[in-house]
Amino acid sequence: MTGYRKYIEFAVLLALAAAIVWWFGRRLDWHQVKLAVGNSDWRLILLAALVILIAYFWRALRWRAFLAPLAKASIKEIWIATTVGFGAVLLIGRAGEVVRPVVLPMRDKRVRPAASFVTIMVERVYDSMTVFLLFGLNLLWFRPAGATASDLAGTRNGGLLLITVLVIALCALVTFRLKSKKIVRWIDGKIDARSRLARRLKRATLSILEQLATALGVLANARELAVTIGWSLLLWLSVAIANLIVFKAFGLHFGFSHALFVLGCSMIGSAIPTPGGAAGAFHAITGAALVVLGVAKEQAAAIAIILHLVDFAPAALFGLFYFLRGDVNFARLRSLMATTAVEHAVEDEKIKVIANTKQFKTAAAD
């Protein structure tokens, strides 16, 4: 039964995506949606896709910075892993995120699988914090058309709440980074792993925490922190600029504040792990955000569809190119994505975790 679990999960998420797509499009005049797409300026849409492609390059450079405390990696191999990984996200949704950290160690032997997986976790933290920080700051001065005084007050309060939550989360990460050895020692002493399964879970937990603490070393190093924040800002500001170009392609005269508002809403939609790169959820929430800004629902739907393609299609095309060229072996990729392969990667890392813990205990005793 466990062998079919992933297929069942995929089927459930596919059904969810279909339900959201139906809800999204049930009251739309699709002739008007098609007309809105046809009347858009495709030269500007292609320009937006080029800007997104540049954003993927910023993402690759940031990933190399995240990996720096753990391993040296080739920017070429990181670029291939990034584009192939996001191409997989477009096909199968957030479940495809496992492709990226698997492809990189397959291409660059200097990068261990556990290090690759943990840096992707750190990347998700950075992405969420960067987008929601920009979104929260934007809400402090955002003035949607037709908003009442109470609406504006609610918007500002929402921005302040979001920023407060982000500051607390950042403080928690910094605290974990500074106290990681004590936390690992405490967990090691508290968990009484008697069964084989419990021992494996304990080793996996300690390994992930140790690698996460090492990857979060960028928070303790001023230079690395500045570099990773810089790449993050370049990445998401590029995405916002691409959104603005798409809006212009549809004849909308939006400002940067509008683009950040839509971007924050799109980020919420993309977090729903439906196949097709959050298909349905991305479109519904992005379209709803545009309607809030006064865009007609058919035009909002057309823009949401194009934005989704602009965000994912450039990476998918490069990923397909690398597959066809033979840079990524599909059979080997499938085997490495198996649960046993991930478990073996964690088993390899446990030796370093145990050694680090012993060194810490020896140093403390001395």
XYZ file of C-alpha atoms in Angstrom:
366
model
C 0.000 0.000 0.000
C 2.843 2.388 0.808
C 4.145 1.997 -2.758
C 0.922 3.524 -4.064
C 0.826 6.327 -1.506
C 2.537 8.908 -3.710
C 0.170 8.124 -6.566
C -2.830 8.510 -4.284
C -1.496 11.839 -2.994
C -0.907 13.032 -6.558
C -4.428 11.994 -7.572
C -5.914 13.868 -4.601
C -3.921 17.024 -5.420
C -4.882 16.714 -9.083
C -8.548 16.505 -8.089
C -8.049 19.562 -5.854
C -6.477 21.466 -8.755
C -9.372 20.496 -11.023
C -11.887 21.673 -8.406
C -10.113 25.029 -8.004
C -9.875 25.488 -11.780
C -13.614 24.757 -12.067
C -14.403 27.232 -9.284
C -12.067 29.796 -10.867
C -13.638 29.560 -14.307
C -17.267 28.682 -13.646
C -18.583 32.240 -14.059
C -16.080 33.547 -16.586
C -16.872 34.488 -20.148
C -14.032 32.545 -21.758
C -14.532 34.300 -25.084
C -13.669 37.558 -23.307
C -10.683 35.894 -21.620
C -9.421 34.722 -25.018
C -10.013 38.201 -26.449
C -8.032 39.809 -23.608
C -5.094 37.476 -24.241
C -5.272 38.128 -27.984
C -5.249 41.901 -27.503
C -2.195 41.832 -25.202
C 1.247 42.944 -26.394
C 3.232 39.726 -26.832
C 6.491 41.626 -27.237
C 6.134 42.869 -23.657
C 5.159 39.385 -22.454
C 8.334 37.962 -24.018
C 10.313 40.742 -22.325
C 8.731 39.776 -18.990
C 9.752 36.145 -19.604
C 13.335 37.313 -20.208
C 13.292 39.227 -16.903
C 12.056 36.062 -15.146
C 14.902 34.124 -16.751
C 17.337 36.631 -15.242
C 15.568 36.124 -11.896
C 16.325 32.391 -12.153
C 19.996 33.311 -12.552
C 19.824 35.398 -9.345
C 18.236 32.327 -7.708
C 21.131 30.119 -8.863
C 23.720 32.582 -7.536
C 21.901 32.739 -4.200
C 21.809 28.927 -3.975
C 25.582 28.845 -4.478
C 25.911 31.341 -1.613
C 23.731 29.108 0.605
C 25.903 26.103 -0.273
C 29.173 27.960 0.406
C 29.425 26.933 4.121
C 28.803 23.287 3.125
C 30.383 22.746 -0.289
C 31.751 24.419 -3.389
C 29.471 24.078 -6.392
C 29.646 24.983 -10.071
C 27.264 27.758 -11.123
C 26.655 25.846 -14.376
C 25.460 22.749 -12.521
C 23.383 24.868 -10.131
C 21.748 26.565 -13.125
C 20.907 23.200 -14.716
C 19.479 21.878 -11.426
C 17.453 25.080 -10.941
C 15.831 25.066 -14.385
C 15.179 21.319 -14.385
C 13.720 21.566 -10.875
C 11.323 24.396 -11.671
C 10.338 22.646 -14.875
C 9.346 19.690 -12.686
C 7.375 22.028 -10.408
C 5.393 23.187 -13.457
C 4.593 19.562 -14.339
C 3.819 17.989 -10.976
C 3.523 20.882 -8.525
C 5.412 21.381 -5.253
C 6.203 17.664 -5.124
C 8.621 18.439 -7.950
C 10.760 20.537 -5.594
C 12.605 17.368 -4.618
C 14.008 17.225 -8.178
C 16.234 20.276 -7.755
C 18.201 19.118 -4.686
C 18.529 15.644 -6.245
C 19.816 16.839 -9.632
C 22.611 19.004 -8.166
C 24.483 16.197 -6.308
C 23.963 14.012 -9.373
C 25.673 16.654 -11.528
C 28.264 17.968 -9.041
C 29.830 15.293 -6.835
C 31.224 17.885 -4.432
C 27.710 18.577 -3.143
C 26.310 16.000 -0.730
C 22.576 15.198 -1.010
C 21.786 16.287 2.570
C 23.508 19.645 2.022
C 21.510 20.169 -1.158
C 18.195 19.384 0.552
C 18.873 21.560 3.588
C 19.895 24.604 1.532
C 16.608 24.311 -0.361
C 14.864 24.491 3.035
C 16.809 27.677 3.807
C 15.916 29.027 0.378
C 12.205 28.522 1.064
C 12.598 30.450 4.320
C 14.338 33.306 2.502
C 11.736 33.376 -0.289
C 8.817 33.465 2.125
C 10.413 36.108 4.335
C 11.509 38.326 1.427
C 8.162 38.293 -0.378
C 6.068 38.725 2.748
C 8.370 41.452 4.069
C 7.962 43.357 0.790
C 4.243 42.587 0.883
C 3.906 43.717 4.516
C 5.872 46.949 3.978
C 3.826 47.609 0.870
C 0.581 47.263 2.853
C 1.677 50.134 5.121
C 1.225 52.639 2.298
C -0.935 50.690 -0.160
C -4.011 52.653 -1.268
C -6.417 50.489 -3.321
C -8.954 52.421 -5.390
C -12.252 52.985 -3.631
C -10.960 51.912 -0.224
C -12.625 53.402 2.859
C -10.799 54.706 5.932
C -11.533 51.464 7.800
C -10.203 49.442 4.843
C -6.957 51.431 4.868
C -6.589 50.985 8.628
C -7.143 47.234 8.259
C -4.554 47.096 5.466
C -1.954 48.913 7.601
C -2.667 46.689 10.603
C -2.279 43.609 8.397
C 1.090 44.900 7.198
C 2.287 45.566 10.749
C 1.160 42.114 11.891
C 2.952 40.425 9.002
C 6.181 42.337 9.654
C 5.997 41.501 13.385
C 5.588 37.786 12.660
C 8.547 37.885 10.249
C 10.784 39.616 12.818
C 9.881 36.983 15.441
C 10.587 34.171 12.956
C 13.957 35.706 12.039
C 14.908 36.024 15.713
C 13.976 32.359 16.235
C 16.227 31.292 13.325
C 19.153 33.367 14.589
C 18.694 31.930 18.103
C 18.636 28.401 16.706
C 21.804 29.093 14.732
C 23.631 30.401 17.820
C 22.376 27.641 20.163
C 22.322 24.773 17.628
C 24.992 22.640 19.337
C 23.174 22.821 22.675
C 19.863 22.030 20.968
C 21.358 19.019 19.166
C 22.934 17.780 22.417
C 19.637 18.239 24.284
C 17.649 16.330 21.660
C 20.335 13.631 21.545
C 20.051 13.168 25.303
C 16.260 13.388 25.531
C 15.303 10.930 22.771
C 15.599 7.361 24.034
C 15.774 5.517 20.712
C 15.437 1.803 21.483
C 13.810 0.471 18.324
C 15.524 0.456 14.948
C 12.942 2.862 13.521
C 13.368 5.254 16.448
C 17.152 5.233 16.002
C 16.804 6.008 12.305
C 14.390 8.852 13.014
C 16.686 10.232 15.680
C 19.708 10.124 13.375
C 17.714 11.781 10.604
C 16.502 14.527 12.954
C 19.992 15.237 14.295
C 21.433 15.253 10.777
C 18.848 17.684 9.445
C 19.235 20.017 12.436
C 23.026 19.988 12.143
C 22.955 20.676 8.413
C 20.295 23.354 8.863
C 22.400 25.082 11.521
C 25.429 25.003 9.209
C 23.416 26.338 6.269
C 22.025 29.094 8.499
C 25.620 30.176 9.052
C 24.834 32.904 6.520
C 22.847 34.598 9.301
C 25.899 34.769 11.553
C 28.287 36.051 8.889
C 27.691 39.684 7.964
C 29.157 39.330 4.475
C 27.272 36.136 3.613
C 24.069 37.577 5.049
C 24.424 40.710 2.916
C 25.127 38.615 -0.188
C 22.148 36.288 0.265
C 19.776 39.160 1.120
C 21.041 41.023 -1.942
C 20.364 38.064 -4.254
C 16.929 37.618 -2.662
C 15.991 41.257 -3.229
C 17.261 41.127 -6.826
C 15.302 37.919 -7.410
C 11.933 39.103 -6.140
C 12.222 42.674 -7.388
C 12.898 41.159 -10.822
C 9.716 39.098 -10.492
C 7.781 42.231 -9.501
C 9.192 44.091 -12.513
C 8.156 41.194 -14.770
C 4.642 41.444 -13.300
C 4.573 45.165 -14.085
C 5.598 44.463 -17.689
C 2.790 41.908 -18.030
C 0.297 44.425 -16.606
C 1.486 46.950 -19.191
C 1.099 44.318 -21.919
C -2.604 44.162 -20.990
C -2.952 47.942 -20.960
C -3.011 48.365 -17.166
C -1.289 51.423 -15.700
C -0.272 49.948 -12.360
C 2.551 51.110 -10.141
C 5.172 49.133 -8.258
C 2.960 49.029 -5.159
C 0.255 47.227 -7.155
C 2.816 44.755 -8.461
C 4.006 43.925 -4.928
C 0.417 43.453 -3.769
C -0.304 40.960 -6.578
C 3.055 39.237 -6.015
C 2.305 38.659 -2.335
C -1.107 37.189 -3.171
C 0.406 35.009 -5.914
C 2.948 33.680 -3.402
C 0.087 32.534 -1.176
C -1.542 30.782 -4.130
C 1.692 29.105 -5.210
C 2.102 27.586 -1.726
C -0.864 25.263 -2.385
C 0.850 22.071 -3.667
C -1.365 21.320 -6.667
C 0.164 19.874 -9.889
C 1.068 22.232 -12.696
C 2.972 24.694 -10.512
C 0.053 25.399 -8.141
C -2.343 25.405 -11.103
C -5.771 26.656 -10.181
C -4.763 28.058 -6.809
C -2.255 30.490 -8.335
C -4.761 31.605 -10.963
C -7.672 31.986 -8.542
C -5.811 34.020 -5.905
C -3.877 36.124 -8.440
C -7.088 36.820 -10.345
C -8.872 37.759 -7.117
C -6.064 40.185 -6.214
C -6.401 41.865 -9.608
C -10.175 42.136 -9.211
C -9.590 43.886 -5.859
C -7.495 46.402 -7.809
C -10.435 47.103 -10.112
C -9.601 44.819 -13.043
C -12.526 43.116 -14.827
C -12.702 39.430 -13.891
C -12.177 38.155 -17.461
C -9.118 40.340 -17.948
C -7.877 39.370 -14.464
C -8.188 35.689 -15.413
C -6.266 36.273 -18.649
C -3.470 38.094 -16.791
C -3.271 35.355 -14.131
C -2.888 32.689 -16.845
C -0.134 34.626 -18.612
C 1.661 35.437 -15.349
C 1.742 31.730 -14.493
C 3.274 30.898 -17.877
C 5.772 33.752 -17.623
C 6.859 32.584 -14.147
C 7.430 28.915 -15.047
C 7.743 28.475 -18.828
C 11.319 29.881 -19.182
C 12.691 27.370 -16.666
C 10.610 24.553 -18.175
C 12.024 25.231 -21.655
C 15.617 25.177 -20.375
C 14.877 22.078 -18.300
C 13.461 20.296 -21.364
C 16.538 21.330 -23.349
C 18.874 19.799 -20.736
C 16.828 16.594 -20.664
C 16.911 16.255 -24.451
C 20.638 17.034 -24.524
C 21.293 14.299 -21.985
C 22.548 16.516 -19.149
C 20.078 14.806 -16.812
C 19.553 11.049 -16.873
C 15.867 10.405 -16.245
C 16.284 6.797 -15.070
C 18.976 7.763 -12.582
C 16.941 10.755 -11.443
C 13.990 8.479 -10.637
C 16.194 6.121 -8.640
C 17.764 8.967 -6.671
C 14.323 10.401 -5.896
C 13.287 7.122 -4.280
C 12.794 7.242 -0.502
C 15.660 4.809 0.083
C 18.092 7.094 -1.734
C 17.184 10.036 0.475
C 17.497 7.829 3.557
C 20.974 6.712 2.466
C 21.993 10.361 2.042
C 20.900 11.070 5.607
C 22.744 7.960 6.810
C 25.942 9.291 5.193
C 25.561 12.593 6.986
C 25.055 11.018 10.425
C 28.784 10.215 10.679
C 29.648 13.909 10.460
C 26.903 14.837 12.934
C 28.131 12.303 15.508
C 31.740 13.425 15.008
C 30.792 17.089 15.438
C 28.796 16.301 18.576
C 31.709 14.313 20.082
C 34.151 17.138 19.281
C 31.859 19.610 20.980
C 31.564 17.412 24.083
C 35.358 16.958 24.226
C 35.922 20.712 23.880
C 33.377 21.407 26.604
C 35.039 18.903 28.919
C 38.454 20.455 28.321
